[in-house]
Amino acid sequence: MKFVVGSLQAFLAREAHIVWIEVAETRGSTPRETGAFMLVSPTDSHGTIGGGQMEHMATDHARNLLAGMTTETHLDIPLGPEIGQCCGGRVVLSFRTLDTPARDDLDAMLEARVKGFPEVWLFGGGHVGRALADALVLLPVRTIAVETRRTELDLMSSGASHRLTAMPESLVKDIAPGSAVIILTHDHALDFLIAREALARTDLAYTGMIGSKTKRATFASWARDEGLDDTALSRLVLPIGGKTVSDKRPPVIAAMTVAEVLVALDAYRLSAGS
């Protein structure tokens, strides 16, 4: 998510005159949720409120607002044949010229949203770990990459926070509830130590490990000797990425794993009632 925030900050620094468009209300089927926003300048834009004719109308309205051709700060748009869309719902959009008070409100909103993003912890910076860091960079998560080897950590995406430590398993107890843990180190024994700590917790949204059926069986036998029961073992996704796609190239494994993680994070959010 660092990349997205950086891109937005660059837009704000580059453009002198901006309108902040936000989805203020939704009814029925709509392309984006309440709170989705985009920024529009006279010649550029950042983000999206759903695309299509609705977004074109909103962009034109924002530029008319900047040009002094209108003072209207809300649009109520039906997403039907009237505008050439077939979503069937309706959206109310709000428009704010980005003066100092509005900029302060935008900054506060962004800070709160980023703080609320779930964490995804990558234990291991090998080929799949790097592919995962790359795949996560545009998503609304905070990615933390953990490695015992400086050389491998330095190869990880700068979009992830980096943690160099000799004992990765010691970090698990401090991971925020609702986070995802993906284990893919270069050492199976280290994988097992990290997984033991993660599965001892019941408040993580996802715990996954790279590997095979044989690795799962070996880990299960070891974990039971370490005191983990079948309920704890049932929380482990191993192998990560599922069986739908047989391609084992790192970017493919990463894509399939990210899909698993997003589903798990959303399920945890819904179960927590947020």
PDB file of C-alpha atoms in Angstrom:
ATOM      1  CA  MET A   1       0.000   0.000   0.000  1.00  0.00           C
ATOM      2  CA  LYS A   2       3.012   2.315   0.347  1.00  0.00           C
ATOM      3  CA  PHE A   3       3.104   2.647  -3.442  1.00  0.00           C
ATOM      4  CA  VAL A   4      -0.533   3.776  -3.659  1.00  0.00           C
ATOM      5  CA  VAL A   5      -0.130   6.297  -0.838  1.00  0.00           C
ATOM      6  CA  GLY A   6       3.085   7.584  -2.407  1.00  0.00           C
ATOM      7  CA  SER A   7       1.380   7.971  -5.770  1.00  0.00           C
ATOM      8  CA  LEU A   8      -1.454   9.928  -4.177  1.00  0.00           C
ATOM      9  CA  GLN A   9       0.939  12.187  -2.283  1.00  0.00           C
ATOM     10  CA  ALA A  10       2.824  12.851  -5.515  1.00  0.00           C
ATOM     11  CA  PHE A  11      -0.437  13.864  -7.198  1.00  0.00           C
ATOM     12  CA  LEU A  12      -1.254  16.237  -4.346  1.00  0.00           C
ATOM     13  CA  ALA A  13       2.205  17.794  -4.527  1.00  0.00           C
ATOM     14  CA  ARG A  14       2.076  18.156  -8.313  1.00  0.00           C
ATOM     15  CA  GLU A  15      -1.398  19.638  -8.765  1.00  0.00           C
ATOM     16  CA  ALA A  16      -2.283  23.110  -7.476  1.00  0.00           C
ATOM     17  CA  HIS A  17      -6.053  22.955  -8.021  1.00  0.00           C
ATOM     18  CA  ILE A  18      -7.931  19.791  -7.018  1.00  0.00           C
ATOM     19  CA  VAL A  19     -11.474  18.652  -6.324  1.00  0.00           C
ATOM     20  CA  TRP A  20     -12.080  15.756  -3.928  1.00  0.00           C
ATOM     21  CA  ILE A  21     -14.986  13.593  -5.134  1.00  0.00           C
ATOM     22  CA  GLU A  22     -16.427  11.100  -2.672  1.00  0.00           C
ATOM     23  CA  VAL A  23     -19.238   8.570  -2.863  1.00  0.00           C
ATOM     24  CA  ALA A  24     -21.473  10.022  -0.154  1.00  0.00           C
ATOM     25  CA  GLU A  25     -24.408   7.624  -0.493  1.00  0.00           C
ATOM     26  CA  THR A  26     -25.320   4.477  -2.400  1.00  0.00           C
ATOM     27  CA  ARG A  27     -28.609   2.783  -3.108  1.00  0.00           C
ATOM     28  CA  GLY A  28     -28.969  -0.542  -4.858  1.00  0.00           C
ATOM     29  CA  SER A  29     -26.226  -1.950  -7.088  1.00  0.00           C
ATOM     30  CA  THR A  30     -23.302   0.456  -7.504  1.00  0.00           C
ATOM     31  CA  PRO A  31     -19.735   0.064  -8.793  1.00  0.00           C
ATOM     32  CA  ARG A  32     -18.101   1.440  -5.618  1.00  0.00           C
ATOM     33  CA  GLU A  33     -18.962   1.646  -1.946  1.00  0.00           C
ATOM     34  CA  THR A  34     -19.739   4.657   0.229  1.00  0.00           C
ATOM     35  CA  GLY A  35     -16.470   6.402   1.076  1.00  0.00           C
ATOM     36  CA  ALA A  36     -14.739   5.603  -2.221  1.00  0.00           C
ATOM     37  CA  PHE A  37     -13.083   8.717  -3.599  1.00  0.00           C
ATOM     38  CA  MET A  38     -11.012  10.206  -6.371  1.00  0.00           C
ATOM     39  CA  LEU A  39      -9.152  13.459  -6.925  1.00  0.00           C
ATOM     40  CA  VAL A  40      -9.524  15.576 -10.065  1.00  0.00           C
ATOM     41  CA  SER A  41      -7.369  18.434 -11.346  1.00  0.00           C
ATOM     42  CA  PRO A  42      -7.868  20.455 -14.544  1.00  0.00           C
ATOM     43  CA  THR A  43      -5.831  17.968 -16.582  1.00  0.00           C
ATOM     44  CA  ASP A  44      -5.396  14.814 -14.494  1.00  0.00           C
ATOM     45  CA  SER A  45      -7.042  12.559 -11.929  1.00  0.00           C
ATOM     46  CA  HIS A  46      -6.130  10.037  -9.234  1.00  0.00           C
ATOM     47  CA  GLY A  47      -8.204   7.073  -8.090  1.00  0.00           C
ATOM     48  CA  THR A  48     -11.655   5.964  -9.195  1.00  0.00           C
ATOM     49  CA  ILE A  49     -15.243   6.061  -8.011  1.00  0.00           C
ATOM     50  CA  GLY A  50     -16.277   3.270 -10.354  1.00  0.00           C
ATOM     51  CA  GLY A  51     -15.517   4.304 -13.914  1.00  0.00           C
ATOM     52  CA  GLY A  52     -17.980   4.446 -16.765  1.00  0.00           C
ATOM     53  CA  GLN A  53     -20.241   7.323 -17.687  1.00  0.00           C
ATOM     54  CA  MET A  54     -20.869   8.141 -14.035  1.00  0.00           C
ATOM     55  CA  GLU A  55     -17.185   8.844 -13.444  1.00  0.00           C
ATOM     56  CA  HIS A  56     -16.951  10.869 -16.656  1.00  0.00           C
ATOM     57  CA  MET A  57     -19.870  13.002 -15.473  1.00  0.00           C
ATOM     58  CA  ALA A  58     -18.252  13.456 -12.070  1.00  0.00           C
ATOM     59  CA  THR A  59     -14.907  14.420 -13.589  1.00  0.00           C
ATOM     60  CA  ASP A  60     -16.537  16.981 -15.880  1.00  0.00           C
ATOM     61  CA  HIS A  61     -18.481  18.420 -12.947  1.00  0.00           C
ATOM     62  CA  ALA A  62     -15.326  18.690 -10.842  1.00  0.00           C
ATOM     63  CA  ARG A  63     -13.530  20.570 -13.600  1.00  0.00           C
ATOM     64  CA  ASN A  64     -16.507  22.887 -14.044  1.00  0.00           C
ATOM     65  CA  LEU A  65     -16.321  23.541 -10.305  1.00  0.00           C
ATOM     66  CA  LEU A  66     -12.627  24.415 -10.609  1.00  0.00           C
ATOM     67  CA  ALA A  67     -13.389  26.699 -13.551  1.00  0.00           C
ATOM     68  CA  GLY A  68     -16.121  28.549 -11.670  1.00  0.00           C
ATOM     69  CA  MET A  69     -18.824  27.295 -14.031  1.00  0.00           C
ATOM     70  CA  THR A  70     -20.876  25.727 -11.212  1.00  0.00           C
ATOM     71  CA  THR A  71     -21.194  25.884  -7.441  1.00  0.00           C
ATOM     72  CA  GLU A  72     -23.111  22.624  -7.003  1.00  0.00           C
ATOM     73  CA  THR A  73     -21.341  20.375  -4.463  1.00  0.00           C
ATOM     74  CA  HIS A  74     -23.495  17.247  -4.848  1.00  0.00           C
ATOM     75  CA  LEU A  75     -24.720  15.113  -7.726  1.00  0.00           C
ATOM     76  CA  ASP A  76     -27.424  12.442  -7.453  1.00  0.00           C
ATOM     77  CA  ILE A  77     -26.854  10.046 -10.354  1.00  0.00           C
ATOM     78  CA  PRO A  78     -29.110   7.134 -11.372  1.00  0.00           C
ATOM     79  CA  LEU A  79     -27.047   4.299 -12.808  1.00  0.00           C
ATOM     80  CA  GLY A  80     -29.483   3.306 -15.492  1.00  0.00           C
ATOM     81  CA  PRO A  81     -30.325   3.858 -19.154  1.00  0.00           C
ATOM     82  CA  GLU A  82     -30.373   7.622 -18.608  1.00  0.00           C
ATOM     83  CA  ILE A  83     -26.572   7.636 -18.572  1.00  0.00           C
ATOM     84  CA  GLY A  84     -25.890   4.439 -20.508  1.00  0.00           C
ATOM     85  CA  GLN A  85     -25.159   2.232 -17.484  1.00  0.00           C
ATOM     86  CA  CYS A  86     -27.028  -0.807 -16.252  1.00  0.00           C
ATOM     87  CA  CYS A  87     -25.934  -1.160 -12.609  1.00  0.00           C
ATOM     88  CA  GLY A  88     -29.467  -0.278 -11.591  1.00  0.00           C
ATOM     89  CA  GLY A  89     -28.570   1.595  -8.415  1.00  0.00           C
ATOM     90  CA  ARG A  90     -28.018   5.221  -7.555  1.00  0.00           C
ATOM     91  CA  VAL A  91     -25.109   7.195  -6.125  1.00  0.00           C
ATOM     92  CA  VAL A  92     -24.836  10.575  -4.460  1.00  0.00           C
ATOM     93  CA  LEU A  93     -21.441  12.196  -4.979  1.00  0.00           C
ATOM     94  CA  SER A  94     -19.986  15.036  -2.947  1.00  0.00           C
ATOM     95  CA  PHE A  95     -17.459  17.538  -4.326  1.00  0.00           C
ATOM     96  CA  ARG A  96     -14.997  19.592  -2.271  1.00  0.00           C
ATOM     97  CA  THR A  97     -12.427  21.997  -3.598  1.00  0.00           C
ATOM     98  CA  LEU A  98      -9.200  21.008  -1.884  1.00  0.00           C
ATOM     99  CA  ASP A  99      -8.512  24.132   0.168  1.00  0.00           C
ATOM    100  CA  THR A 100      -6.548  23.941   3.421  1.00  0.00           C
ATOM    101  CA  PRO A 101      -9.419  22.658   5.626  1.00  0.00           C
ATOM    102  CA  ALA A 102     -10.390  20.058   3.017  1.00  0.00           C
ATOM    103  CA  ARG A 103      -6.758  18.965   2.659  1.00  0.00           C
ATOM    104  CA  ASP A 104      -6.519  18.525   6.431  1.00  0.00           C
ATOM    105  CA  ASP A 105      -9.689  16.405   6.364  1.00  0.00           C
ATOM    106  CA  LEU A 106      -8.347  14.328   3.460  1.00  0.00           C
ATOM    107  CA  ASP A 107      -5.029  13.728   5.225  1.00  0.00           C
ATOM    108  CA  ALA A 108      -6.823  12.680   8.418  1.00  0.00           C
ATOM    109  CA  MET A 109      -9.085  10.311   6.492  1.00  0.00           C
ATOM    110  CA  LEU A 110      -6.146   8.729   4.662  1.00  0.00           C
ATOM    111  CA  GLU A 111      -4.186   8.279   7.877  1.00  0.00           C
ATOM    112  CA  ALA A 112      -7.149   6.604   9.562  1.00  0.00           C
ATOM    113  CA  ARG A 113      -7.787   4.296   6.610  1.00  0.00           C
ATOM    114  CA  VAL A 114      -4.168   3.201   6.300  1.00  0.00           C
ATOM    115  CA  LYS A 115      -4.000   2.490  10.039  1.00  0.00           C
ATOM    116  CA  GLY A 116      -7.094   0.349   9.634  1.00  0.00           C
ATOM    117  CA  PHE A 117      -5.660  -1.777   6.840  1.00  0.00           C
ATOM    118  CA  PRO A 118      -4.951  -5.378   7.908  1.00  0.00           C
ATOM    119  CA  GLU A 119      -1.375  -6.597   8.077  1.00  0.00           C
ATOM    120  CA  VAL A 120       0.063  -9.347   5.906  1.00  0.00           C
ATOM    121  CA  TRP A 121       3.286 -10.808   7.295  1.00  0.00           C
ATOM    122  CA  LEU A 122       5.618 -12.561   4.863  1.00  0.00           C
ATOM    123  CA  PHE A 123       8.113 -14.798   6.624  1.00  0.00           C
ATOM    124  CA  GLY A 124      10.724 -15.454   3.954  1.00  0.00           C
ATOM    125  CA  GLY A 125      12.135 -13.427   1.093  1.00  0.00           C
ATOM    126  CA  GLY A 126      12.778 -16.066  -1.537  1.00  0.00           C
ATOM    127  CA  HIS A 127      11.224 -16.162  -4.996  1.00  0.00           C
ATOM    128  CA  VAL A 128       7.625 -16.646  -3.810  1.00  0.00           C
ATOM    129  CA  GLY A 129       8.055 -14.185  -0.954  1.00  0.00           C
ATOM    130  CA  ARG A 130       9.233 -11.512  -3.373  1.00  0.00           C
ATOM    131  CA  ALA A 131       6.392 -12.287  -5.765  1.00  0.00           C
ATOM    132  CA  LEU A 132       3.912 -11.966  -2.913  1.00  0.00           C
ATOM    133  CA  ALA A 133       5.357  -8.608  -1.839  1.00  0.00           C
ATOM    134  CA  ASP A 134       5.004  -7.380  -5.424  1.00  0.00           C
ATOM    135  CA  ALA A 135       1.428  -8.683  -5.701  1.00  0.00           C
ATOM    136  CA  LEU A 136       0.369  -7.027  -2.441  1.00  0.00           C
ATOM    137  CA  VAL A 137       1.810  -3.601  -3.208  1.00  0.00           C
ATOM    138  CA  LEU A 138      -1.391  -2.155  -4.732  1.00  0.00           C
ATOM    139  CA  LEU A 139      -3.816  -3.709  -2.247  1.00  0.00           C
ATOM    140  CA  PRO A 140      -5.334  -2.186   0.915  1.00  0.00           C
ATOM    141  CA  VAL A 141      -3.038  -4.065   3.281  1.00  0.00           C
ATOM    142  CA  ARG A 142       0.147  -3.287   5.168  1.00  0.00           C
ATOM    143  CA  THR A 143       2.838  -5.770   4.165  1.00  0.00           C
ATOM    144  CA  ILE A 144       5.660  -6.711   6.537  1.00  0.00           C
ATOM    145  CA  ALA A 145       8.512  -8.830   5.175  1.00  0.00           C
ATOM    146  CA  VAL A 146      10.632 -10.776   7.663  1.00  0.00           C
ATOM    147  CA  GLU A 147      13.975 -12.379   6.876  1.00  0.00           C
ATOM    148  CA  THR A 148      17.044 -13.729   8.650  1.00  0.00           C
ATOM    149  CA  ARG A 149      19.205 -12.869   5.615  1.00  0.00           C
ATOM    150  CA  ARG A 150      19.961  -9.253   4.766  1.00  0.00           C
ATOM    151  CA  THR A 151      20.736 -10.081   1.134  1.00  0.00           C
ATOM    152  CA  GLU A 152      17.284 -11.582   0.572  1.00  0.00           C
ATOM    153  CA  LEU A 153      15.466  -8.863   2.498  1.00  0.00           C
ATOM    154  CA  ASP A 154      17.082  -6.189   0.343  1.00  0.00           C
ATOM    155  CA  LEU A 155      15.503  -7.818  -2.727  1.00  0.00           C
ATOM    156  CA  MET A 156      11.972  -7.453  -1.340  1.00  0.00           C
ATOM    157  CA  SER A 157       9.651  -4.749  -2.638  1.00  0.00           C
ATOM    158  CA  SER A 158      10.123  -1.360  -1.027  1.00  0.00           C
ATOM    159  CA  GLY A 159       6.348  -1.353  -0.725  1.00  0.00           C
ATOM    160  CA  ALA A 160       6.742  -3.704   2.238  1.00  0.00           C
ATOM    161  CA  SER A 161       8.150  -2.848   5.644  1.00  0.00           C
ATOM    162  CA  HIS A 162      11.320  -4.849   6.251  1.00  0.00           C
ATOM    163  CA  ARG A 163      12.242  -6.718   9.447  1.00  0.00           C
ATOM    164  CA  LEU A 164      15.658  -8.382   9.792  1.00  0.00           C
ATOM    165  CA  THR A 165      15.853 -10.788  12.717  1.00  0.00           C
ATOM    166  CA  ALA A 166      17.663 -13.950  13.758  1.00  0.00           C
ATOM    167  CA  MET A 167      14.488 -15.340  15.379  1.00  0.00           C
ATOM    168  CA  PRO A 168      11.437 -14.669  13.164  1.00  0.00           C
ATOM    169  CA  GLU A 169       9.213 -16.835  15.343  1.00  0.00           C
ATOM    170  CA  SER A 170       9.652 -14.369  18.202  1.00  0.00           C
ATOM    171  CA  LEU A 171       7.740 -11.711  16.243  1.00  0.00           C
ATOM    172  CA  VAL A 172       4.526 -13.711  15.918  1.00  0.00           C
ATOM    173  CA  LYS A 173       3.215 -12.878  19.386  1.00  0.00           C
ATOM    174  CA  ASP A 174       3.195  -9.156  18.540  1.00  0.00           C
ATOM    175  CA  ILE A 175       1.288  -9.447  15.239  1.00  0.00           C
ATOM    176  CA  ALA A 176      -2.016  -7.569  15.318  1.00  0.00           C
ATOM    177  CA  PRO A 177      -5.217  -9.634  15.570  1.00  0.00           C
ATOM    178  CA  GLY A 178      -6.892 -10.145  12.208  1.00  0.00           C
ATOM    179  CA  SER A 179      -3.603 -10.283  10.337  1.00  0.00           C
ATOM    180  CA  ALA A 180      -2.463 -12.824   7.756  1.00  0.00           C
ATOM    181  CA  VAL A 181       0.742 -14.829   8.196  1.00  0.00           C
ATOM    182  CA  ILE A 182       2.400 -16.470   5.188  1.00  0.00           C
ATOM    183  CA  ILE A 183       5.352 -18.730   5.928  1.00  0.00           C
ATOM    184  CA  LEU A 184       7.882 -19.441   3.176  1.00  0.00           C
ATOM    185  CA  THR A 185      11.396 -19.384   4.572  1.00  0.00           C
ATOM    186  CA  HIS A 186      14.390 -21.271   3.207  1.00  0.00           C
ATOM    187  CA  ASP A 187      14.394 -23.635   6.216  1.00  0.00           C
ATOM    188  CA  HIS A 188      11.604 -26.125   6.973  1.00  0.00           C
ATOM    189  CA  ALA A 189      12.524 -26.251  10.656  1.00  0.00           C
ATOM    190  CA  LEU A 190      12.162 -22.471  10.826  1.00  0.00           C
ATOM    191  CA  ASP A 191       8.849 -22.692   8.970  1.00  0.00           C
ATOM    192  CA  PHE A 192       7.624 -25.110  11.637  1.00  0.00           C
ATOM    193  CA  LEU A 193       8.702 -22.847  14.510  1.00  0.00           C
ATOM    194  CA  ILE A 194       6.894 -19.850  13.006  1.00  0.00           C
ATOM    195  CA  ALA A 195       3.779 -21.893  12.248  1.00  0.00           C
ATOM    196  CA  ARG A 196       3.683 -23.272  15.796  1.00  0.00           C
ATOM    197  CA  GLU A 197       3.568 -19.758  17.177  1.00  0.00           C
ATOM    198  CA  ALA A 198       0.957 -18.616  14.665  1.00  0.00           C
ATOM    199  CA  LEU A 199      -1.339 -21.618  15.184  1.00  0.00           C
ATOM    200  CA  ALA A 200      -1.165 -21.179  18.934  1.00  0.00           C
ATOM    201  CA  ARG A 201      -3.193 -18.017  18.332  1.00  0.00           C
ATOM    202  CA  THR A 202      -6.887 -18.048  17.451  1.00  0.00           C
ATOM    203  CA  ASP A 203      -7.137 -14.399  16.382  1.00  0.00           C
ATOM    204  CA  LEU A 204      -5.272 -14.464  13.061  1.00  0.00           C
ATOM    205  CA  ALA A 205      -7.294 -14.271   9.854  1.00  0.00           C
ATOM    206  CA  TYR A 206      -5.007 -16.555   7.863  1.00  0.00           C
ATOM    207  CA  THR A 207      -1.985 -18.746   8.472  1.00  0.00           C
ATOM    208  CA  GLY A 208      -0.457 -20.333   5.391  1.00  0.00           C
ATOM    209  CA  MET A 209       2.740 -22.184   4.561  1.00  0.00           C
ATOM    210  CA  ILE A 210       4.364 -23.000   1.271  1.00  0.00           C
ATOM    211  CA  GLY A 211       4.883 -26.712   0.725  1.00  0.00           C
ATOM    212  CA  SER A 212       3.274 -30.010  -0.206  1.00  0.00           C
ATOM    213  CA  LYS A 213       1.092 -32.783   1.193  1.00  0.00           C
ATOM    214  CA  THR A 214       4.230 -34.456   2.496  1.00  0.00           C
ATOM    215  CA  LYS A 215       5.354 -31.285   4.257  1.00  0.00           C
ATOM    216  CA  ARG A 216       1.908 -30.919   5.805  1.00  0.00           C
ATOM    217  CA  ALA A 217       1.983 -34.481   7.108  1.00  0.00           C
ATOM    218  CA  THR A 218       5.492 -33.994   8.518  1.00  0.00           C
ATOM    219  CA  PHE A 219       4.489 -30.725  10.172  1.00  0.00           C
ATOM    220  CA  ALA A 220       1.290 -32.216  11.612  1.00  0.00           C
ATOM    221  CA  SER A 221       3.226 -35.047  13.246  1.00  0.00           C
ATOM    222  CA  TRP A 222       5.800 -32.622  14.693  1.00  0.00           C
ATOM    223  CA  ALA A 223       3.136 -30.117  15.794  1.00  0.00           C
ATOM    224  CA  ARG A 224       1.174 -32.736  17.725  1.00  0.00           C
ATOM    225  CA  ASP A 225       4.342 -33.645  19.580  1.00  0.00           C
ATOM    226  CA  GLU A 226       4.680 -29.918  20.340  1.00  0.00           C
ATOM    227  CA  GLY A 227       1.198 -29.835  21.861  1.00  0.00           C
ATOM    228  CA  LEU A 228      -0.914 -28.445  19.000  1.00  0.00           C
ATOM    229  CA  ASP A 229      -4.289 -30.147  18.565  1.00  0.00           C
ATOM    230  CA  ASP A 230      -6.272 -30.869  15.422  1.00  0.00           C
ATOM    231  CA  THR A 231      -8.300 -27.678  15.811  1.00  0.00           C
ATOM    232  CA  ALA A 232      -5.131 -25.623  15.654  1.00  0.00           C
ATOM    233  CA  LEU A 233      -3.823 -27.643  12.712  1.00  0.00           C
ATOM    234  CA  SER A 234      -7.087 -27.071  10.834  1.00  0.00           C
ATOM    235  CA  ARG A 235      -6.265 -23.356  10.773  1.00  0.00           C
ATOM    236  CA  LEU A 236      -3.180 -23.959   8.633  1.00  0.00           C
ATOM    237  CA  VAL A 237      -3.387 -23.531   4.861  1.00  0.00           C
ATOM    238  CA  LEU A 238      -0.706 -25.830   3.426  1.00  0.00           C
ATOM    239  CA  PRO A 239       0.038 -25.702   0.594  1.00  0.00           C
ATOM    240  CA  ILE A 240      -0.771 -22.054  -0.057  1.00  0.00           C
ATOM    241  CA  GLY A 241      -2.378 -21.098  -3.347  1.00  0.00           C
ATOM    242  CA  GLY A 242      -4.868 -23.960  -3.598  1.00  0.00           C
ATOM    243  CA  LYS A 243      -5.172 -26.626  -6.270  1.00  0.00           C
ATOM    244  CA  THR A 244      -7.206 -24.822  -8.933  1.00  0.00           C
ATOM    245  CA  VAL A 245      -4.127 -23.823 -10.942  1.00  0.00           C
ATOM    246  CA  SER A 246      -1.267 -26.294 -11.331  1.00  0.00           C
ATOM    247  CA  ASP A 247       1.311 -23.701 -12.455  1.00  0.00           C
ATOM    248  CA  LYS A 248       4.042 -23.466  -9.801  1.00  0.00           C
ATOM    249  CA  ARG A 249       5.814 -20.340 -11.027  1.00  0.00           C
ATOM    250  CA  PRO A 250       6.268 -17.873  -8.127  1.00  0.00           C
ATOM    251  CA  PRO A 251       4.050 -15.086  -9.563  1.00  0.00           C
ATOM    252  CA  VAL A 252       1.231 -17.597 -10.124  1.00  0.00           C
ATOM    253  CA  ILE A 253       1.519 -19.035  -6.612  1.00  0.00           C
ATOM    254  CA  ALA A 254       1.567 -15.458  -5.311  1.00  0.00           C
ATOM    255  CA  ALA A 255      -1.573 -14.484  -7.237  1.00  0.00           C
ATOM    256  CA  MET A 256      -3.518 -17.493  -6.005  1.00  0.00           C
ATOM    257  CA  THR A 257      -2.309 -17.002  -2.440  1.00  0.00           C
ATOM    258  CA  VAL A 258      -3.237 -13.330  -2.416  1.00  0.00           C
ATOM    259  CA  ALA A 259      -6.768 -14.313  -3.461  1.00  0.00           C
ATOM    260  CA  GLU A 260      -6.938 -16.741  -0.524  1.00  0.00           C
ATOM    261  CA  VAL A 261      -5.666 -14.091   1.866  1.00  0.00           C
ATOM    262  CA  LEU A 262      -8.142 -11.449   0.706  1.00  0.00           C
ATOM    263  CA  VAL A 263     -11.047 -13.852   1.206  1.00  0.00           C
ATOM    264  CA  ALA A 264      -9.789 -14.723   4.696  1.00  0.00           C
ATOM    265  CA  LEU A 265      -9.242 -11.087   5.681  1.00  0.00           C
ATOM    266  CA  ASP A 266     -12.745 -10.154   4.528  1.00  0.00           C
ATOM    267  CA  ALA A 267     -14.290 -13.092   6.394  1.00  0.00           C
ATOM    268  CA  TYR A 268     -12.476 -12.068   9.565  1.00  0.00           C
ATOM    269  CA  ARG A 269     -13.620  -8.451   9.148  1.00  0.00           C
ATOM    270  CA  LEU A 270     -17.226  -9.527   8.718  1.00  0.00           C
ATOM    271  CA  SER A 271     -17.088 -11.912  11.672  1.00  0.00           C
ATOM    272  CA  ALA A 272     -15.641  -9.134  13.823  1.00  0.00           C
ATOM    273  CA  GLY A 273     -18.570  -6.929  12.831  1.00  0.00           C
ATOM    274  CA  SER A 274     -16.477  -4.084  11.447  1.00  0.00           C
TER     275      SER A 274
END
